[in-house]
Short mmCIF file of C-alpha atoms in Angstrom, two decimals:
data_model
loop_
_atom_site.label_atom_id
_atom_site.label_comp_id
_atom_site.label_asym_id
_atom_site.label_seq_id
_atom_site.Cartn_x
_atom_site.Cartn_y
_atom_site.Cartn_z
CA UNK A 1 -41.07 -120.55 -67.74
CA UNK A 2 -38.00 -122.20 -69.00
CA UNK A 3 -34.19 -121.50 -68.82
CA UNK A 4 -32.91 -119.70 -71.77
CA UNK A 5 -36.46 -118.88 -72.95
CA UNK A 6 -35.88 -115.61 -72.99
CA UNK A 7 -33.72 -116.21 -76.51
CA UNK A 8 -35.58 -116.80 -79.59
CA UNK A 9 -36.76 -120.46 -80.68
CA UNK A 10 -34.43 -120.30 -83.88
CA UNK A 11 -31.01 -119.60 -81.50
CA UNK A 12 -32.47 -122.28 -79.21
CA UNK A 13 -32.91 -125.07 -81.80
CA UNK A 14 -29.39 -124.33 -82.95
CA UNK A 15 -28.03 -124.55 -79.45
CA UNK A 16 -29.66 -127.37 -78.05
CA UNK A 17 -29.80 -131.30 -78.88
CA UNK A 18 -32.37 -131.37 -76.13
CA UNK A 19 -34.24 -128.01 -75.38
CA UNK A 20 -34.86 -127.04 -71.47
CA UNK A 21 -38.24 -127.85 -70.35
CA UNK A 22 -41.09 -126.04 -69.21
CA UNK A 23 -41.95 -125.65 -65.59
CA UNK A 24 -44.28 -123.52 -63.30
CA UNK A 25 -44.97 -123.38 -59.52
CA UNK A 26 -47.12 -125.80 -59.70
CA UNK A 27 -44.61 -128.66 -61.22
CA UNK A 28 -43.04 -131.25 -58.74
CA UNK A 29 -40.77 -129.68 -56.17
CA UNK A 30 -37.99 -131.82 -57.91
CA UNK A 31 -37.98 -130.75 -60.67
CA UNK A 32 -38.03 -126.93 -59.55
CA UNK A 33 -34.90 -127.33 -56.90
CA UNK A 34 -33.38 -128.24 -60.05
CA UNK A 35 -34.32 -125.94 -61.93
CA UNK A 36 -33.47 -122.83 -59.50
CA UNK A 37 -30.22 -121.65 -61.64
CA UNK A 38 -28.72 -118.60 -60.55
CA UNK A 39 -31.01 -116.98 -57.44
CA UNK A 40 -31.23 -113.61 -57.49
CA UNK A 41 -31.21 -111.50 -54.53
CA UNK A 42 -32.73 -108.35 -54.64
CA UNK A 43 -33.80 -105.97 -51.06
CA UNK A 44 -37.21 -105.86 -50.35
CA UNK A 45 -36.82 -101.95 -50.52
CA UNK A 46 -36.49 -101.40 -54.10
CA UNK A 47 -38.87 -98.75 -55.00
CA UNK A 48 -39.69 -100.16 -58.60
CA UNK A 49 -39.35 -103.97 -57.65
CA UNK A 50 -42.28 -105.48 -59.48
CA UNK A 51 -40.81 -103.36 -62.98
CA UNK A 52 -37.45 -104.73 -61.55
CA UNK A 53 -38.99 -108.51 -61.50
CA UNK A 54 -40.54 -108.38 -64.55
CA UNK A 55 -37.14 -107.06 -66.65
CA UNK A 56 -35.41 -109.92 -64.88
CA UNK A 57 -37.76 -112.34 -66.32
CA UNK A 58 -37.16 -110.93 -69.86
CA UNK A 59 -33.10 -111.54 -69.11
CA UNK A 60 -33.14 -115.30 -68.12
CA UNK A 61 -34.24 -115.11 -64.27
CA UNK A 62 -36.57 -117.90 -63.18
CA UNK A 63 -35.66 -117.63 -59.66
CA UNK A 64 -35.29 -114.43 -57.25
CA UNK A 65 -35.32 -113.76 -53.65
CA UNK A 66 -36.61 -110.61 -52.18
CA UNK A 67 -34.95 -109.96 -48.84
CA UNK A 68 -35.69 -108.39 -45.51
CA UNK A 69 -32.98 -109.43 -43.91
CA UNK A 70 -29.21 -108.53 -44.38
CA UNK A 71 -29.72 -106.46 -47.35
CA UNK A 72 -31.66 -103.54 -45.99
CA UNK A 73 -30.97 -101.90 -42.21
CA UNK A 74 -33.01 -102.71 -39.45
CA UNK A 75 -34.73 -99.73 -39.63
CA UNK A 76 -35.99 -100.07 -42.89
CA UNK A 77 -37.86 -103.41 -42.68
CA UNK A 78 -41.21 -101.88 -42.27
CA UNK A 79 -40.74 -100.05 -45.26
CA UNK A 80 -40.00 -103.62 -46.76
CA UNK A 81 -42.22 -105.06 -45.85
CA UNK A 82 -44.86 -102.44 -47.00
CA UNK A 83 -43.20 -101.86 -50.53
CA UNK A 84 -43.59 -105.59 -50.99
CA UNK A 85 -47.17 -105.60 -50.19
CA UNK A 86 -47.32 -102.79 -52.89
CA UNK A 87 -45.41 -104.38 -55.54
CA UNK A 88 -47.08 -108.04 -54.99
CA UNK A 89 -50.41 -105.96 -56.02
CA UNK A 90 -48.96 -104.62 -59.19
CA UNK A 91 -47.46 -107.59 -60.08
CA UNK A 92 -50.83 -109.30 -60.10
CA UNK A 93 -52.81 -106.49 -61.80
CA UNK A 94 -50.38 -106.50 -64.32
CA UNK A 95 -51.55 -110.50 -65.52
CA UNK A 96 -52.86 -113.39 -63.54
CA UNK A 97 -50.18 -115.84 -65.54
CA UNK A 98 -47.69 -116.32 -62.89
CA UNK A 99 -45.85 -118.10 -65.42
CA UNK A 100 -44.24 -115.49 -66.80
CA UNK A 101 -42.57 -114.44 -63.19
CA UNK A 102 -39.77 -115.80 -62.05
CA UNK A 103 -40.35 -118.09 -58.68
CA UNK A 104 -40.67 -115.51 -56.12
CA UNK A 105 -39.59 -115.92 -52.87
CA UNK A 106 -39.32 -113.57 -49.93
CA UNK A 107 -36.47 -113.57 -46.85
CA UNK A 108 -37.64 -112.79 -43.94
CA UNK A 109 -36.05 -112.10 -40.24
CA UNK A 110 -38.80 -113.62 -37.40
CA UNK A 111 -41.50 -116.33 -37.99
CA UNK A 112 -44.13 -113.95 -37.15
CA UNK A 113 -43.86 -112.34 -40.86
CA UNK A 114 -44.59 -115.39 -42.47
CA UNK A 115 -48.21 -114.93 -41.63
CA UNK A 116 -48.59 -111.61 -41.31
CA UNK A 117 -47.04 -110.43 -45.20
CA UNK A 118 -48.91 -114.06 -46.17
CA UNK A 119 -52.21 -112.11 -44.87
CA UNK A 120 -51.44 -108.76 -46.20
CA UNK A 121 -49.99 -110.21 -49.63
CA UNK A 122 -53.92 -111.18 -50.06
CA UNK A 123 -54.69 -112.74 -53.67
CA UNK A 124 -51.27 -111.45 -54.58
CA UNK A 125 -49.86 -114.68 -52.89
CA UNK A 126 -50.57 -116.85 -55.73
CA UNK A 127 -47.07 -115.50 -57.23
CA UNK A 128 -45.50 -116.10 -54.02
CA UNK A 129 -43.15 -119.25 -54.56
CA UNK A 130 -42.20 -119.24 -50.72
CA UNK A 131 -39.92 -118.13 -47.88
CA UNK A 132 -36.30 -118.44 -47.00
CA UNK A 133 -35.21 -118.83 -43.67
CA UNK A 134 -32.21 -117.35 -42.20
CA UNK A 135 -29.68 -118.70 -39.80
CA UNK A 136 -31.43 -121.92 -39.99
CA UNK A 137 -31.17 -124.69 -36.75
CA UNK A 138 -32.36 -127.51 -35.03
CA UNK A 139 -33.36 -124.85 -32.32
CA UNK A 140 -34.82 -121.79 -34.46
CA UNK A 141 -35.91 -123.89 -37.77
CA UNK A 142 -39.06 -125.60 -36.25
CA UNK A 143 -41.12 -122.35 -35.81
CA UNK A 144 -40.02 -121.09 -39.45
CA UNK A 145 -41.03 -124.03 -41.02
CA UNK A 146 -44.48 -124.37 -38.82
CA UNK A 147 -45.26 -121.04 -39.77
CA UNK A 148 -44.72 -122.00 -43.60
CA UNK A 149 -47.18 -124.94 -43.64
CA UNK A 150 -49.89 -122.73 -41.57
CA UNK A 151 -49.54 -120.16 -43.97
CA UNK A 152 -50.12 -121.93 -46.97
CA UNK A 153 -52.74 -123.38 -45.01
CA UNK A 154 -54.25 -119.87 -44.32
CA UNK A 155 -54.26 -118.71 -48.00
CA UNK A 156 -55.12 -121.85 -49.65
CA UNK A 157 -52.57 -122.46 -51.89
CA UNK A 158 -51.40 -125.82 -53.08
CA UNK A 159 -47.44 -125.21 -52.29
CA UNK A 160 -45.53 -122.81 -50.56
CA UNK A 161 -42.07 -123.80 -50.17
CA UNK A 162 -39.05 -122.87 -47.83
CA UNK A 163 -35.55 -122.33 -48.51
CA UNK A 164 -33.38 -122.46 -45.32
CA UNK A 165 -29.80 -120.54 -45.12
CA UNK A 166 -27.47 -122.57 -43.19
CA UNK A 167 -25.09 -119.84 -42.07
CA UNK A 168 -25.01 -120.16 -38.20
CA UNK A 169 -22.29 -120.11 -36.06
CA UNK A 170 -22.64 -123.19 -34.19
CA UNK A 171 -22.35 -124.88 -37.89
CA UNK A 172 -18.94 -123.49 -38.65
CA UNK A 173 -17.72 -123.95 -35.25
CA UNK A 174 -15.77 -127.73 -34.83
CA UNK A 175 -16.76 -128.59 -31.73
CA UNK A 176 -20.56 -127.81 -31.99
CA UNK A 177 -20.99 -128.73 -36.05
CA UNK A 178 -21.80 -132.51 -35.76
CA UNK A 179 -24.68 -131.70 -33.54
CA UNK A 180 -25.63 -128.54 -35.00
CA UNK A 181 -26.04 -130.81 -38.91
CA UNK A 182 -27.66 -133.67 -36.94
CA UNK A 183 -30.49 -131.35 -35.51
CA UNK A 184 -30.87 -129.86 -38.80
CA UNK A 185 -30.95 -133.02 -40.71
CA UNK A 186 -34.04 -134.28 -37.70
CA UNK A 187 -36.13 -130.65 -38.85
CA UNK A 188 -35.57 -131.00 -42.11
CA UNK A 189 -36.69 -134.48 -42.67
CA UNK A 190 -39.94 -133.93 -40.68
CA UNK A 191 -40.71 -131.33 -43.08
CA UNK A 192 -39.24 -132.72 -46.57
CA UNK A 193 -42.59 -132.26 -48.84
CA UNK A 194 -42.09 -128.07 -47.40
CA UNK A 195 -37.93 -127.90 -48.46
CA UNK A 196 -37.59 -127.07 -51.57
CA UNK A 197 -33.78 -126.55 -50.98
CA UNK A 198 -31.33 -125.48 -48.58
CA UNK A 199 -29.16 -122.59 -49.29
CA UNK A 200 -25.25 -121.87 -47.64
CA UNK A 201 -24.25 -118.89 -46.25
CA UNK A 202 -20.99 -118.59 -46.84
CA UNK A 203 -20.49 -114.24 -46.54
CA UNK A 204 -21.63 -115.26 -42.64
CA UNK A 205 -19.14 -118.40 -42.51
CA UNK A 206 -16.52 -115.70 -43.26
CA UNK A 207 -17.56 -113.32 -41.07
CA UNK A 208 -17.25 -115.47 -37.97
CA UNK A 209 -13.30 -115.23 -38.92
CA UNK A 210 -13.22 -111.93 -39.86
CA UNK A 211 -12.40 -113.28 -43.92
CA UNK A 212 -13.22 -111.93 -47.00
CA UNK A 213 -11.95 -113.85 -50.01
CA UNK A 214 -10.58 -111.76 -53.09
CA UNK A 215 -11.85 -111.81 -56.39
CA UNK A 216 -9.13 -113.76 -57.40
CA UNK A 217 -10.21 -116.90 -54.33
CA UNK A 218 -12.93 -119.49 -54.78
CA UNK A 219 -14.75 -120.35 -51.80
CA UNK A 220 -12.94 -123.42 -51.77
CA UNK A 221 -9.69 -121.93 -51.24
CA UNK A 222 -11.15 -120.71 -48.05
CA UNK A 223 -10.25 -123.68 -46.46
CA UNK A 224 -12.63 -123.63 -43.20
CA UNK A 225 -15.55 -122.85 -45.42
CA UNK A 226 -14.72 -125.70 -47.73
CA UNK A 227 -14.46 -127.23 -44.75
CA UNK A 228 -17.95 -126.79 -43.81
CA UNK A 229 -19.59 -126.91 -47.47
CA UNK A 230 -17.80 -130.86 -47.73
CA UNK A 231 -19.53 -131.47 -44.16
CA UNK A 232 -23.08 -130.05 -45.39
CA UNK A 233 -23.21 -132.20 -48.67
CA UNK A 234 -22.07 -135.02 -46.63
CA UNK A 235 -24.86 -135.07 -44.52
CA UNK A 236 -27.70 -133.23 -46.24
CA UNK A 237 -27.26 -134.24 -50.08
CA UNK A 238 -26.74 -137.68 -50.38
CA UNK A 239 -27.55 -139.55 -53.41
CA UNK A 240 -29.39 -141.99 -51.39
CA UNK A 241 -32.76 -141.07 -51.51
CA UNK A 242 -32.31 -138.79 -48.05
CA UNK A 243 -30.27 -135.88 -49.60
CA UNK A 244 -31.69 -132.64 -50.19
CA UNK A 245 -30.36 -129.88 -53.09
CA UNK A 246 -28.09 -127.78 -51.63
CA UNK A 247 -27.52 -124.37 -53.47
CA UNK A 248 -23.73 -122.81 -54.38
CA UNK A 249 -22.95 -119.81 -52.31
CA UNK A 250 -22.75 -115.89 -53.19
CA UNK A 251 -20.17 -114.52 -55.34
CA UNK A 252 -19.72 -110.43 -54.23
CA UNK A 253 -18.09 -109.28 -56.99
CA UNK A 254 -18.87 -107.93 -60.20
CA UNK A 255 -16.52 -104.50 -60.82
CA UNK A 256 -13.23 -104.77 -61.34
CA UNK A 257 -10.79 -105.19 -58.93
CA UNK A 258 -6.49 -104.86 -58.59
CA UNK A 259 -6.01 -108.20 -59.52
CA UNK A 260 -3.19 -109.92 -57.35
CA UNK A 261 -2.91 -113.63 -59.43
CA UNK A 262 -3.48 -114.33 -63.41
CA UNK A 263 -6.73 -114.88 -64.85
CA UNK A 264 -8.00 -118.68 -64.24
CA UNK A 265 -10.32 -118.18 -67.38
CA UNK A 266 -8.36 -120.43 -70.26
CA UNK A 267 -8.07 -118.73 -73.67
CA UNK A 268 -8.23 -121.17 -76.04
CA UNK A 269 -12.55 -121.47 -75.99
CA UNK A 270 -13.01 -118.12 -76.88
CA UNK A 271 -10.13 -118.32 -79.81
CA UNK A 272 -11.69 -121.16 -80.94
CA UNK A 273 -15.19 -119.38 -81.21
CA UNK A 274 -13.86 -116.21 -81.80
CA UNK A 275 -14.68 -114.03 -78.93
CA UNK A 276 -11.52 -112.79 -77.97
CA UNK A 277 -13.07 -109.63 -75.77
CA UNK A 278 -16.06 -111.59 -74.49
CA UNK A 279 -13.09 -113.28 -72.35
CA UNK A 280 -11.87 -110.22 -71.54
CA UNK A 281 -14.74 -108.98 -70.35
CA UNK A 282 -15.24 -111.72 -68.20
CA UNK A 283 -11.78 -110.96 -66.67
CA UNK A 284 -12.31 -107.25 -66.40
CA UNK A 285 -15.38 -108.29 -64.34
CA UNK A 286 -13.98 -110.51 -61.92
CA UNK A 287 -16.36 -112.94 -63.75
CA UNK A 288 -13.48 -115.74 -63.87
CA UNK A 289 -13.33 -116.35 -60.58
CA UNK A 290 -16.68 -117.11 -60.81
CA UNK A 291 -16.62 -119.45 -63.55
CA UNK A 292 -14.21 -121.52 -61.51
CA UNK A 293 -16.35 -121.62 -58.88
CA UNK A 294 -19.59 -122.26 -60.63
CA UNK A 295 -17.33 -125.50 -61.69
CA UNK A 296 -16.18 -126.33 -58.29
CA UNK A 297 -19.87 -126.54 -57.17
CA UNK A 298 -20.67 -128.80 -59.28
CA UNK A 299 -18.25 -130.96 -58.17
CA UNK A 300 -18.47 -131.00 -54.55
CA UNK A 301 -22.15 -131.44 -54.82
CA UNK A 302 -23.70 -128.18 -55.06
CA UNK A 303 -26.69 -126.95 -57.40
CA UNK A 304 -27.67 -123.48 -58.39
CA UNK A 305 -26.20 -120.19 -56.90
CA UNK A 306 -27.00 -117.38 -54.73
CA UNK A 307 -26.35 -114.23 -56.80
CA UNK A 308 -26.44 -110.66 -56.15
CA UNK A 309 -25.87 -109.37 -59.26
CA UNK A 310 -28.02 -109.76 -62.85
CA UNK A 311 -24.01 -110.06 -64.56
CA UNK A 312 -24.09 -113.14 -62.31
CA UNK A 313 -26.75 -115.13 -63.97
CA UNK A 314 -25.86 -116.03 -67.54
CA UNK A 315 -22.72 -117.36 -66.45
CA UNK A 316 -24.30 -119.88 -64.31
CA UNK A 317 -26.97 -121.04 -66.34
CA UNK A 318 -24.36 -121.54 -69.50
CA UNK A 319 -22.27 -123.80 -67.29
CA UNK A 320 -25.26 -125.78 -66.06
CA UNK A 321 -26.18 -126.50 -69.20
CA UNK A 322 -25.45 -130.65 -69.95
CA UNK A 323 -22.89 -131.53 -73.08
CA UNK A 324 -23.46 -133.62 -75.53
CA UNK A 325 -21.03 -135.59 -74.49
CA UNK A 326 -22.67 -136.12 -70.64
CA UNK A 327 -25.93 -136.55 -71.85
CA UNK A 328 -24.24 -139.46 -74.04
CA UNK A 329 -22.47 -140.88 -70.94
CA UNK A 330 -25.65 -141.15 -68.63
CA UNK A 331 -27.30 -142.59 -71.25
CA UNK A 332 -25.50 -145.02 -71.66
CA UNK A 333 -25.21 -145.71 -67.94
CA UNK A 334 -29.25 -145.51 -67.46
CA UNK A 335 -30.27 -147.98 -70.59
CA UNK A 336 -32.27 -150.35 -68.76
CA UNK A 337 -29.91 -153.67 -70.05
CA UNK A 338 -27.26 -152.06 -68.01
CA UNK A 339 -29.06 -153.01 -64.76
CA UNK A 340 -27.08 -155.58 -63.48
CA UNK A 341 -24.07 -153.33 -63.62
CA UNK A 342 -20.85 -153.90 -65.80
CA UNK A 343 -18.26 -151.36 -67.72
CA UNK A 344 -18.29 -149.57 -70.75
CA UNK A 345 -16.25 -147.50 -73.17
CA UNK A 346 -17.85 -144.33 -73.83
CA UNK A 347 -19.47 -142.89 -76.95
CA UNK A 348 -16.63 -140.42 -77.17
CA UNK A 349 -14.32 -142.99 -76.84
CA UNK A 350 -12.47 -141.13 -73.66
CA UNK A 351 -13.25 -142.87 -70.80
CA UNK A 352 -14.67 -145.62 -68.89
CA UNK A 353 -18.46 -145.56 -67.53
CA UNK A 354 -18.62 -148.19 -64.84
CA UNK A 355 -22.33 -148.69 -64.52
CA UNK A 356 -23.18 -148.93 -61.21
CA UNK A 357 -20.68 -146.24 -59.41
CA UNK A 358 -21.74 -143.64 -62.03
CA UNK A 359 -25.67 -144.44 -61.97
CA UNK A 360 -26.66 -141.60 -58.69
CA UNK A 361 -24.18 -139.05 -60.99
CA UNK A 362 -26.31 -140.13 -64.46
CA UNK A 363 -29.92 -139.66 -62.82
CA UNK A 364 -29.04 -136.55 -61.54
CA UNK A 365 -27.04 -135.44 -64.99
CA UNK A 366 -30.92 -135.91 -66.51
CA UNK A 367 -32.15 -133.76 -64.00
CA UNK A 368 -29.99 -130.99 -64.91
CA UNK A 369 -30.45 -131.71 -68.57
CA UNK A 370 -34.58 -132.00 -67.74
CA UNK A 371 -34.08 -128.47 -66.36
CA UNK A 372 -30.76 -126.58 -68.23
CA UNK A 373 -31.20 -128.59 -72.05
CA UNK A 374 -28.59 -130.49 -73.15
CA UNK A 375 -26.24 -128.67 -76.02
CA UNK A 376 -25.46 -130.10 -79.26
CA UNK A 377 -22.07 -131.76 -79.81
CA UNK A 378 -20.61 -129.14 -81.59
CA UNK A 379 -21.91 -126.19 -79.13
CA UNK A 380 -19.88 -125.21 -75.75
CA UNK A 381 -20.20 -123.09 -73.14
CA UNK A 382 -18.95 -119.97 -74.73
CA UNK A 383 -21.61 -120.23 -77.75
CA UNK A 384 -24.42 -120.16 -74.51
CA UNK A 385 -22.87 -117.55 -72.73
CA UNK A 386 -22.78 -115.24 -75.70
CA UNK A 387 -26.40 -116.13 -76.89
CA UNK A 388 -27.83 -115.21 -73.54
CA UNK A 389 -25.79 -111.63 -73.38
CA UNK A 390 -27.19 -110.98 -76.63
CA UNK A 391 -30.46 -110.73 -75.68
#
């Protein structure tokens, strides 16, 4: 699979300067925490899920969740678990290519299902990417991730990767959050070859308060959640070697809503390119809001997003794509006769690249571009949003 595959090679070469690459489960785990995009939640419940997972695929997906957790009712996680069993089973009679699913991961509530829908799954499991782990701790997070490792252990596969939510009270609270990221740094260290990334949970951040943001607010203009999200990058994703990706949170809304402040979604792209109602559209959506924010991950730190809707996903993978002009400036700051440091004007002329600050932002800039492509000069975001709608 590859992001934006699901558009034809022609509109591709014309968008990119650097095509995304290929990947599959079994590529480094590097390169696919990169490449997660937009994550799409679905419930576990969803009576035509493997037709559901497939048409995903077709759209630009290459990363879903499928949840027993806070998306169905307690009383219907038998059910859930059974109607994943099903659809795991036509999923694999359908092709043994797993390569053309997106990477499939399932949220679960106790340990205990980890090896007991691992067992059931049978030879279905090979399209099973791995598990994410709610209200992750110190305390809780060391018999989710044993359970992983025996699992994959149990079905012989070469990876099976977890994804924990950090989303737990004693995280948000002041006086208990030093500990509680300490204690989940410890557990996730001792099991960094099983993390693929961690993932925030923001909608349970807010709930501790009794907040909701508005379609019109950012999680970062929540301030006690920013609060927290600057505290988890600070600790968990440094560009030291130690850090871990760490995944954008949820955005709930995609219908439209009374809106209380002005669109934050600037006109001039779209009169440039012509698209006059695709911006409205975008507005009508709530979809602005989430633009911003897609932005704002990026630069506190954050990779990817947790989404909940298929409107969701286009968005975020247009905005991860790397510009020209990016892909110029690590360049430059990565050409191996810049080692010993040193400044530099940039290609375009409009800044200054100061070699050894801006390396740890250049490697991971050729990540993204590994995993997202790298537009041409003259191509912006608007020109990928629209190609991927069109499809």
């Amino acid at each position: 699979m590859r992001h934006f595959g699901h558009i034809s090679p022609s509109v591709r070469k014309e968008l990119f300067h650097q095509e995304p690459a290929e990947f599959t489960l079994a590529s480094p785990a590097r390169t696919l925490a990169a490449a997660l995009g937009a994550t799409l939640y679905s419930p576990a419940t969803r009576p035509n899920l493997a037709a559901d997972i497939r048409k995903q695929a077709g759209l630009g997906v290459v990363s879903m969740v499928l949840c027993l957790e806070d998306s169905i009712s307690d009383s219907d996680v038998v059910d859930g678990e059974e109607n994943l069993v099903r659809q795991f089973a036509e999923l694999d009679a359908q092709g043994p290519d797993a390569a053309e699913l997106p990477l499939l991961f399932i949220r679960i509530r106790t340990p205990e299902q980890i090896s007991d829908l691992v067992r059931r799954l049978g030879g279905s499991v090979r399209n099973l990417a791995g598990f994410v782990l709610p209200k992750f701790t110190e305390s809780r997070g060391t018999a989710f991730l044993d359970a992983v490792i025996e699992a994959q252990a149990v079905a012989g596969l070469p990876h099976l990767y977890a994804m924990p939510v950090l989303e737990s009270p004693e995280l948000l609270h002041l006086e208990t959050r030093v500990e509680a990221l300490a204690g989940i740094s410890r557990t996730v260290n001792r099991y960094r070859e099983h993390v693929l990334a961690l993932r925030l949970g923001v909608t349970d951040f807010c709930s501790a308060y009794g907040l909701r943001r508005t379609p019109d607010m950012t999680a970062y203009d929540v301030q006690i959640v920013a609060g927290v999200i600057a505290d988890v990058v600070n600790v968990l994703s440094r560009a030291d070697g130690t850090g871990f990706t760490v995944t954008g949170p949820v955005w709930e809304y995609f219908r439209s809503q009374q809106r209380l402040f002005k669109p934050q979604l600037r006109r001039s792209p779209f009169l440039e390119e012509g698209v006059e109602d695709l911006r409205t559209t975008l507005i009508e959506h709530d979809l602005d809001g989430l633009l911003r924010e897609i932005e704002l991950d990026r630069a506190n730190g954050l990779t990817g997003k947790t989404c909940i809707h298929p409107a969701h996903v286009t968005p975020v993978h247009a905005l991860s794509v790397v510009s020209h002009e990016e892909f110029s400036d690590a360049q430059d700051i990565l050409r191996p006769e810049r080692g010993g440091g040193g400044v530099l004007r940039s290609a375009y002329t409009n800044k200054m690249n100061e070699v050894k600050p801006h390396r740890a932002w250049a490697e991971r800039t050729m990540q993204r571009a590994e995993a997202f492509g790298v537009a041409r000069e003259e191509v912006g975001f608007v020109d990928l949003l629209t190609a991927g709608l069109q499809v």
